[in-house]
């Protein structure tokens, strides 16, 4: 998911932006109110405390899931396609006792720790984002005692705001020692002379600003970006990059493996914990190429349901851990229970 799209260049204007513009970007009314209720003059806006740090293991790897915040899409099912299936989507939401007035999306960052080295898979909105509902990753890392310099490896599933922006802090890299791995197809799409959004159902108005923002981030991160290929193993060979196109051209998922245990980070193959499982053919407006995203989702779900793989969803209810299970012809998301561990 990529909205609300808020390019760096326009952030300062954000606080003064008209409410209708914010609504169009998917920023909720409470978020707007919280945002305009700033802290003391000269002080940054108050952020809610971030208790959302969850630690777990994959084999011998210490892992953590940090909530970078949450989004609420007031457009609700108007964001979902095909349009003719919206009554069925509504039925699915009602049956599952989900809210109908808006689509809630979580923003989850998965981290891995091997020795002193830390890897982050995507980086959220960035700690300087003016919306207090976003950008909690830095605080979560602090809670875990992890310094930005310790992050030696980054993975970028794709370049939408909620995934890329946290790798940048102002006009500098947020994690100066990290090599950031991404598929070349993703890089080339945004760097191309004319990125093609013609198949996407998304609002086209914010796109020029979004392309500009991504390119600005690429400029800042140019010495850190490393092109990964499909199937390549990175970070002590524990993470395998999986090409998963559709949401964007070079969208990637990641399989983490240690010993007999594994987990598949499904990135933005799924945006809602009911809808895309109820029918893997339902798509969200932000997909660049909906037809390809459906193919990718079906392929991944078939494999994951057969293997009962442990999964992690960037936009699924925090901490994002669960399993994709077969349900008739389709699937269901079974979230993993919290474990208080040792
Ligand atoms: Zn996203």
CSV table of C-alpha atoms and ligand atoms in Angstrom, one decimal:
chain,number,residue,atom,x,y,z
A,1,UNK,CA,0.0,0.0,0.0
A,2,UNK,CA,1.3,3.4,-0.7
A,3,UNK,CA,-1.3,6.0,0.4
A,4,UNK,CA,-1.3,8.5,2.0
A,5,UNK,CA,1.4,9.6,-0.4
A,6,UNK,CA,3.2,12.4,1.2
A,7,UNK,CA,6.4,13.4,-0.5
A,8,UNK,CA,9.2,14.8,1.6
A,9,UNK,CA,9.1,18.1,-0.2
A,10,UNK,CA,5.5,18.7,0.9
A,11,UNK,CA,5.8,17.6,4.5
A,12,UNK,CA,6.2,21.1,5.9
A,13,UNK,CA,3.1,22.2,4.1
A,14,UNK,CA,1.3,19.1,5.4
A,15,UNK,CA,0.2,20.6,8.7
A,16,UNK,CA,-1.4,23.5,6.9
A,17,UNK,CA,-3.0,21.5,4.2
A,18,UNK,CA,-6.7,21.7,3.7
A,19,UNK,CA,-8.8,19.0,5.4
A,20,UNK,CA,-10.3,17.9,2.1
A,21,UNK,CA,-6.9,17.2,0.7
A,22,UNK,CA,-6.0,15.0,3.7
A,23,UNK,CA,-9.3,13.2,3.4
A,24,UNK,CA,-8.4,12.5,-0.2
A,25,UNK,CA,-5.1,11.0,0.9
A,26,UNK,CA,-6.8,8.7,3.3
A,27,UNK,CA,-5.8,10.4,6.5
A,28,UNK,CA,-8.4,9.9,9.1
A,29,UNK,CA,-10.2,12.7,10.8
A,30,UNK,CA,-8.9,11.8,14.3
A,31,UNK,CA,-5.4,11.7,12.8
A,32,UNK,CA,-5.9,15.2,11.5
A,33,UNK,CA,-7.1,16.4,14.8
A,34,UNK,CA,-4.3,14.8,16.7
A,35,UNK,CA,-1.9,16.3,14.2
A,36,UNK,CA,-3.1,19.8,14.4
A,37,UNK,CA,-3.0,19.5,18.2
A,38,UNK,CA,0.7,20.0,18.2
A,39,UNK,CA,3.1,20.0,21.1
A,40,UNK,CA,4.5,23.1,22.7
A,41,UNK,CA,5.9,25.8,20.3
A,42,UNK,CA,9.3,24.7,19.0
A,43,UNK,CA,8.7,21.1,20.1
A,44,UNK,CA,7.9,18.3,17.8
A,45,UNK,CA,4.3,17.0,17.9
A,46,UNK,CA,3.6,14.6,20.7
A,47,UNK,CA,3.7,11.0,19.7
A,48,UNK,CA,1.8,8.2,21.5
A,49,UNK,CA,4.1,5.9,23.4
A,50,UNK,CA,5.0,2.8,21.3
A,51,UNK,CA,4.4,-0.4,23.2
A,52,UNK,CA,4.3,-2.3,19.9
A,53,UNK,CA,7.5,-4.4,20.0
A,54,UNK,CA,7.1,-8.1,19.8
A,55,UNK,CA,10.0,-10.5,20.0
A,56,UNK,CA,10.1,-14.1,18.7
A,57,UNK,CA,12.4,-16.6,17.1
A,58,UNK,CA,12.8,-18.3,13.7
A,59,UNK,CA,15.1,-21.2,14.5
A,60,UNK,CA,18.2,-19.5,16.0
A,61,UNK,CA,17.5,-16.0,14.7
A,62,UNK,CA,16.2,-13.4,17.1
A,63,UNK,CA,13.3,-11.6,15.4
A,64,UNK,CA,11.1,-8.7,16.3
A,65,UNK,CA,8.1,-7.1,14.9
A,66,UNK,CA,7.7,-3.4,15.4
A,67,UNK,CA,4.5,-1.5,14.6
A,68,UNK,CA,5.4,1.6,12.6
A,69,UNK,CA,1.8,2.8,13.0
A,70,UNK,CA,-1.5,2.4,11.3
A,71,UNK,CA,-3.6,3.7,8.5
A,72,UNK,CA,-7.3,4.0,8.0
A,73,UNK,CA,-8.7,4.2,4.5
A,74,UNK,CA,-12.0,6.1,4.7
A,75,UNK,CA,-12.7,5.1,1.1
A,76,UNK,CA,-13.5,1.6,2.4
A,77,UNK,CA,-14.6,-0.8,-0.2
A,78,UNK,CA,-14.4,1.9,-2.9
A,79,UNK,CA,-10.7,1.0,-2.9
A,80,UNK,CA,-11.4,-2.6,-3.7
A,81,UNK,CA,-11.9,-4.2,-7.2
A,82,UNK,CA,-13.7,-5.6,-9.1
A,83,UNK,CA,-16.5,-3.2,-8.3
A,84,UNK,CA,-19.2,-5.8,-9.1
A,85,UNK,CA,-17.9,-7.9,-6.1
A,86,UNK,CA,-18.2,-5.2,-3.5
A,87,UNK,CA,-21.5,-6.6,-2.2
A,88,UNK,CA,-19.8,-9.9,-1.6
A,89,UNK,CA,-16.8,-8.1,0.1
A,90,UNK,CA,-19.3,-6.3,2.4
A,91,UNK,CA,-20.9,-9.7,3.3
A,92,UNK,CA,-17.4,-11.0,4.2
A,93,UNK,CA,-16.7,-8.0,6.4
A,94,UNK,CA,-20.0,-8.3,8.1
A,95,UNK,CA,-19.6,-12.0,8.7
A,96,UNK,CA,-16.2,-11.4,10.2
A,97,UNK,CA,-17.4,-8.5,12.3
A,98,UNK,CA,-15.1,-6.1,10.6
A,99,UNK,CA,-15.7,-2.4,10.4
A,100,UNK,CA,-17.4,-1.2,7.2
A,101,UNK,CA,-16.8,2.5,7.4
A,102,UNK,CA,-13.1,2.3,6.6
A,103,UNK,CA,-10.3,-0.2,5.8
A,104,UNK,CA,-7.7,-0.4,8.6
A,105,UNK,CA,-4.2,-1.3,7.6
A,106,UNK,CA,-1.3,-2.0,9.9
A,107,UNK,CA,2.3,-1.0,9.2
A,108,UNK,CA,4.6,-3.7,10.5
A,109,UNK,CA,8.4,-3.8,10.3
A,110,UNK,CA,10.1,-7.2,10.7
A,111,UNK,CA,13.6,-7.2,12.1
A,112,UNK,CA,16.2,-9.9,12.4
A,113,UNK,CA,19.2,-10.0,14.7
A,114,UNK,CA,22.2,-12.3,14.1
A,115,UNK,CA,25.0,-11.5,16.6
A,116,UNK,CA,25.5,-7.7,16.6
A,117,UNK,CA,24.0,-7.3,13.1
A,118,UNK,CA,20.4,-6.3,12.5
A,119,UNK,CA,18.4,-6.5,9.3
A,120,UNK,CA,15.2,-4.6,8.7
A,121,UNK,CA,12.6,-5.6,6.1
A,122,UNK,CA,11.2,-2.3,4.9
A,123,UNK,CA,11.4,0.8,7.1
A,124,UNK,CA,7.9,2.3,7.5
A,125,UNK,CA,7.1,6.0,7.1
A,126,UNK,CA,10.1,7.5,8.8
A,127,UNK,CA,10.3,9.0,12.3
A,128,UNK,CA,9.9,12.6,11.0
A,129,UNK,CA,6.6,12.0,9.4
A,130,UNK,CA,4.2,14.7,10.7
A,131,UNK,CA,1.3,12.3,11.1
A,132,UNK,CA,1.6,10.9,14.7
A,133,UNK,CA,0.1,7.6,13.6
A,134,UNK,CA,3.1,6.9,11.5
A,135,UNK,CA,6.9,6.5,12.0
A,136,UNK,CA,7.2,4.6,15.3
A,137,UNK,CA,9.9,2.2,14.1
A,138,UNK,CA,12.8,4.4,15.5
A,139,UNK,CA,11.2,4.4,18.9
A,140,UNK,CA,10.7,0.6,18.8
A,141,UNK,CA,14.4,0.1,17.9
A,142,UNK,CA,15.4,2.3,20.8
A,143,UNK,CA,13.2,0.2,23.1
A,144,UNK,CA,15.2,-2.9,21.9
A,145,UNK,CA,18.5,-1.1,22.5
A,146,UNK,CA,19.3,-1.2,18.8
A,147,UNK,CA,21.3,1.8,17.4
A,148,UNK,CA,20.8,2.8,13.7
A,149,UNK,CA,24.5,2.0,13.1
A,150,UNK,CA,23.8,-1.6,14.0
A,151,UNK,CA,21.5,-2.1,11.1
A,152,UNK,CA,23.8,-3.6,8.5
A,153,UNK,CA,21.1,-4.9,6.1
A,154,UNK,CA,17.9,-3.5,4.7
A,155,UNK,CA,15.4,-5.1,2.4
A,156,UNK,CA,13.0,-3.0,0.4
A,157,UNK,CA,9.9,-4.8,-0.8
A,158,UNK,CA,8.9,-1.9,-3.0
A,159,UNK,CA,9.1,1.9,-3.1
A,160,UNK,CA,5.7,3.1,-1.8
A,161,UNK,CA,6.0,5.7,1.0
A,162,UNK,CA,5.1,3.4,3.9
A,163,UNK,CA,8.0,1.0,3.0
A,164,UNK,CA,10.8,3.3,1.7
A,165,UNK,CA,10.6,6.6,3.5
A,166,UNK,CA,11.9,5.2,6.8
A,167,UNK,CA,15.3,4.4,5.2
A,168,UNK,CA,15.8,8.2,4.9
A,169,UNK,CA,16.2,10.8,7.7
A,170,UNK,CA,15.9,14.3,6.4
A,171,UNK,CA,18.5,14.4,3.6
A,172,UNK,CA,20.6,11.6,5.0
A,173,UNK,CA,20.3,7.8,5.3
A,174,UNK,CA,18.6,6.7,8.5
A,175,UNK,CA,20.8,3.6,8.7
A,176,UNK,CA,24.2,4.7,7.4
A,177,UNK,CA,25.9,1.2,7.6
A,178,UNK,CA,23.1,-0.7,5.9
A,179,UNK,CA,23.2,-2.2,2.4
A,180,UNK,CA,19.6,-2.0,1.1
A,181,UNK,CA,18.6,-4.9,-1.1
A,182,UNK,CA,15.9,-4.5,-3.7
A,183,UNK,CA,15.0,-6.0,-7.1
A,184,UNK,CA,16.4,-4.1,-10.0
A,185,UNK,CA,13.0,-4.1,-11.7
A,186,UNK,CA,11.6,-2.0,-8.9
A,187,UNK,CA,14.5,0.5,-9.1
A,188,UNK,CA,14.2,0.7,-12.9
A,189,UNK,CA,10.5,1.4,-12.8
A,190,UNK,CA,10.8,4.5,-10.6
A,191,UNK,CA,14.0,5.7,-12.3
A,192,UNK,CA,12.5,5.3,-15.8
A,193,UNK,CA,11.6,8.3,-17.9
A,194,UNK,CA,7.9,7.6,-17.7
A,195,UNK,CA,6.7,5.2,-15.0
A,196,UNK,CA,3.6,3.5,-16.3
A,197,UNK,CA,0.6,3.4,-13.9
A,198,UNK,CA,-1.9,2.9,-16.7
A,199,UNK,CA,-3.2,-0.5,-15.4
A,200,UNK,CA,-3.6,0.8,-11.8
A,201,UNK,CA,-7.0,1.8,-10.4
A,202,UNK,CA,-5.4,4.2,-8.0
A,203,UNK,CA,-5.9,8.0,-7.9
A,204,UNK,CA,-3.4,9.3,-10.4
A,205,UNK,CA,-3.2,12.9,-9.0
A,206,UNK,CA,-0.5,12.2,-6.3
A,207,UNK,CA,1.7,10.1,-8.7
A,208,UNK,CA,4.1,12.8,-10.0
A,209,UNK,CA,4.9,13.9,-6.4
A,210,UNK,CA,5.3,10.2,-5.4
A,211,UNK,CA,7.7,9.5,-8.3
A,212,UNK,CA,9.7,12.6,-7.3
A,213,UNK,CA,9.9,11.6,-3.7
A,214,UNK,CA,11.1,8.1,-4.5
A,215,UNK,CA,13.8,9.5,-6.8
A,216,UNK,CA,14.9,11.8,-4.0
A,217,UNK,CA,15.2,8.9,-1.7
A,218,UNK,CA,17.2,6.9,-4.3
A,219,UNK,CA,19.6,9.8,-4.6
A,220,UNK,CA,20.1,9.8,-0.8
A,221,UNK,CA,20.5,6.0,-0.7
A,222,UNK,CA,22.5,5.6,-3.9
A,223,UNK,CA,25.6,4.3,-2.1
A,224,UNK,CA,23.6,1.8,-0.1
A,225,UNK,CA,21.3,0.3,-2.7
A,226,UNK,CA,22.2,-3.2,-3.9
A,227,UNK,CA,20.3,-5.0,-6.6
A,228,UNK,CA,19.2,-8.5,-5.5
A,229,UNK,CA,18.0,-11.2,-7.8
A,230,UNK,CA,15.1,-13.6,-7.4
A,231,UNK,CA,16.2,-16.5,-5.3
A,232,UNK,CA,19.3,-14.7,-3.9
A,233,UNK,CA,20.3,-15.4,-0.3
A,234,UNK,CA,21.3,-12.4,1.8
A,235,UNK,CA,22.1,-11.7,5.5
A,236,UNK,CA,24.1,-14.8,6.5
A,237,UNK,CA,22.1,-16.7,3.8
A,238,UNK,CA,19.1,-16.5,6.2
A,239,UNK,CA,16.9,-14.4,3.9
A,240,UNK,CA,15.9,-15.5,0.3
A,241,UNK,CA,14.5,-12.8,-2.0
A,242,UNK,CA,11.4,-13.8,-3.9
A,243,UNK,CA,10.2,-11.8,-6.9
A,244,UNK,CA,6.5,-11.2,-6.3
A,245,UNK,CA,5.4,-8.6,-9.0
A,246,UNK,CA,2.0,-7.0,-9.4
A,247,UNK,CA,1.6,-4.6,-6.5
A,248,UNK,CA,4.6,-2.9,-8.1
A,249,UNK,CA,6.8,-4.1,-11.0
A,250,UNK,CA,9.7,-5.2,-8.8
A,251,UNK,CA,7.7,-6.0,-5.6
A,252,UNK,CA,9.5,-8.7,-3.5
A,253,UNK,CA,8.7,-11.1,-0.7
A,254,UNK,CA,11.3,-12.7,1.6
A,255,UNK,CA,11.7,-16.1,3.0
A,256,UNK,CA,13.6,-16.3,6.3
A,257,UNK,CA,15.1,-19.7,7.3
A,258,UNK,CA,17.1,-21.0,10.2
A,259,UNK,CA,17.4,-24.8,10.6
A,260,UNK,CA,14.0,-26.4,10.2
A,261,UNK,CA,12.1,-23.2,10.8
A,262,UNK,CA,11.0,-20.7,8.2
A,263,UNK,CA,8.7,-17.7,7.7
A,264,UNK,CA,7.6,-16.0,4.5
A,265,UNK,CA,7.3,-12.2,4.7
A,266,UNK,CA,4.5,-11.6,2.2
A,267,UNK,CA,5.0,-7.8,2.0
A,268,UNK,CA,2.1,-6.2,0.1
A,269,UNK,CA,0.8,-9.3,-1.6
A,270,UNK,CA,-2.0,-8.8,1.0
A,271,UNK,CA,-3.5,-5.6,2.4
A,272,UNK,CA,-6.5,-6.8,4.4
A,273,UNK,CA,-6.7,-9.8,6.7
A,274,UNK,CA,-10.2,-10.8,5.4
A,275,UNK,CA,-10.6,-9.6,1.9
A,276,UNK,CA,-7.6,-10.9,0.0
A,277,UNK,CA,-8.0,-14.3,1.6
A,278,UNK,CA,-11.8,-14.6,1.2
A,279,UNK,CA,-11.1,-14.2,-2.6
A,280,UNK,CA,-7.5,-14.0,-3.8
A,281,UNK,CA,-8.9,-12.4,-7.0
A,282,UNK,CA,-9.9,-9.2,-5.1
A,283,UNK,CA,-7.5,-6.4,-5.6
A,284,UNK,CA,-6.7,-3.0,-4.0
A,285,UNK,CA,-6.6,0.2,-6.0
A,286,UNK,CA,-2.9,0.8,-5.2
A,287,UNK,CA,-1.8,-2.3,-7.2
A,288,UNK,CA,0.1,-1.1,-10.2
A,289,UNK,CA,-0.9,-4.2,-12.2
A,290,UNK,CA,-3.9,-5.9,-10.6
A,291,UNK,CA,-3.9,-8.9,-12.9
A,292,UNK,CA,-0.3,-9.8,-12.1
A,293,UNK,CA,-0.8,-9.2,-8.4
A,294,UNK,CA,-3.7,-11.7,-8.4
A,295,UNK,CA,-1.4,-14.3,-10.2
A,296,UNK,CA,1.3,-13.7,-7.7
A,297,UNK,CA,-1.0,-14.0,-4.7
A,298,UNK,CA,-2.6,-17.2,-5.9
A,299,UNK,CA,0.8,-18.7,-6.6
A,300,UNK,CA,2.1,-17.7,-3.2
A,301,UNK,CA,-1.0,-18.8,-1.3
A,302,UNK,CA,-1.1,-22.2,-3.1
A,303,UNK,CA,2.5,-22.8,-2.0
A,304,UNK,CA,2.0,-21.5,1.6
A,305,UNK,CA,-1.2,-23.3,2.2
A,306,UNK,CA,0.3,-26.6,1.1
A,307,UNK,CA,3.4,-26.1,3.2
A,308,UNK,CA,1.5,-24.5,6.1
A,309,UNK,CA,4.2,-21.9,6.1
A,310,UNK,CA,4.5,-19.4,8.9
A,311,UNK,CA,3.9,-16.0,7.4
A,312,UNK,CA,4.3,-12.3,8.2
A,313,UNK,CA,2.2,-9.5,6.7
A,314,UNK,CA,3.4,-5.9,6.5
A,315,UNK,CA,-0.3,-4.7,6.5
A,316,UNK,CA,-1.9,-7.4,8.6
A,317,UNK,CA,-2.9,-7.0,12.2
A,318,UNK,CA,0.1,-6.5,14.3
A,319,UNK,CA,2.4,-8.3,15.1
A,320,UNK,CA,1.7,-9.6,11.6
A,321,UNK,CA,2.4,-13.3,12.3
A,322,UNK,CA,0.1,-16.1,11.1
A,323,UNK,CA,-0.6,-18.8,8.6
A,324,UNK,CA,-2.4,-18.9,5.3
A,325,UNK,CA,-4.8,-21.9,5.4
A,326,UNK,CA,-7.1,-23.3,2.7
A,327,UNK,CA,-10.8,-22.5,3.1
A,328,UNK,CA,-12.9,-24.2,0.4
A,329,UNK,CA,-11.6,-22.9,-2.9
A,330,UNK,CA,-10.0,-19.9,-1.2
A,331,UNK,CA,-8.0,-19.1,1.9
A,332,UNK,CA,-8.1,-17.7,5.4
A,333,UNK,CA,-5.6,-15.9,7.6
A,334,UNK,CA,-5.1,-17.6,10.9
A,335,UNK,CA,-3.2,-15.2,13.2
A,336,UNK,CA,-0.6,-16.6,15.6
A,337,UNK,CA,-1.2,-16.1,19.3
A,338,UNK,CA,1.1,-14.0,21.3
A,339,UNK,CA,3.7,-16.0,23.1
A,340,UNK,CA,5.3,-14.5,26.2
A,341,UNK,CA,8.3,-16.8,25.6
A,342,UNK,CA,11.0,-17.5,28.1
B,1,LIG,ZN1,2.3,-0.9,1.7
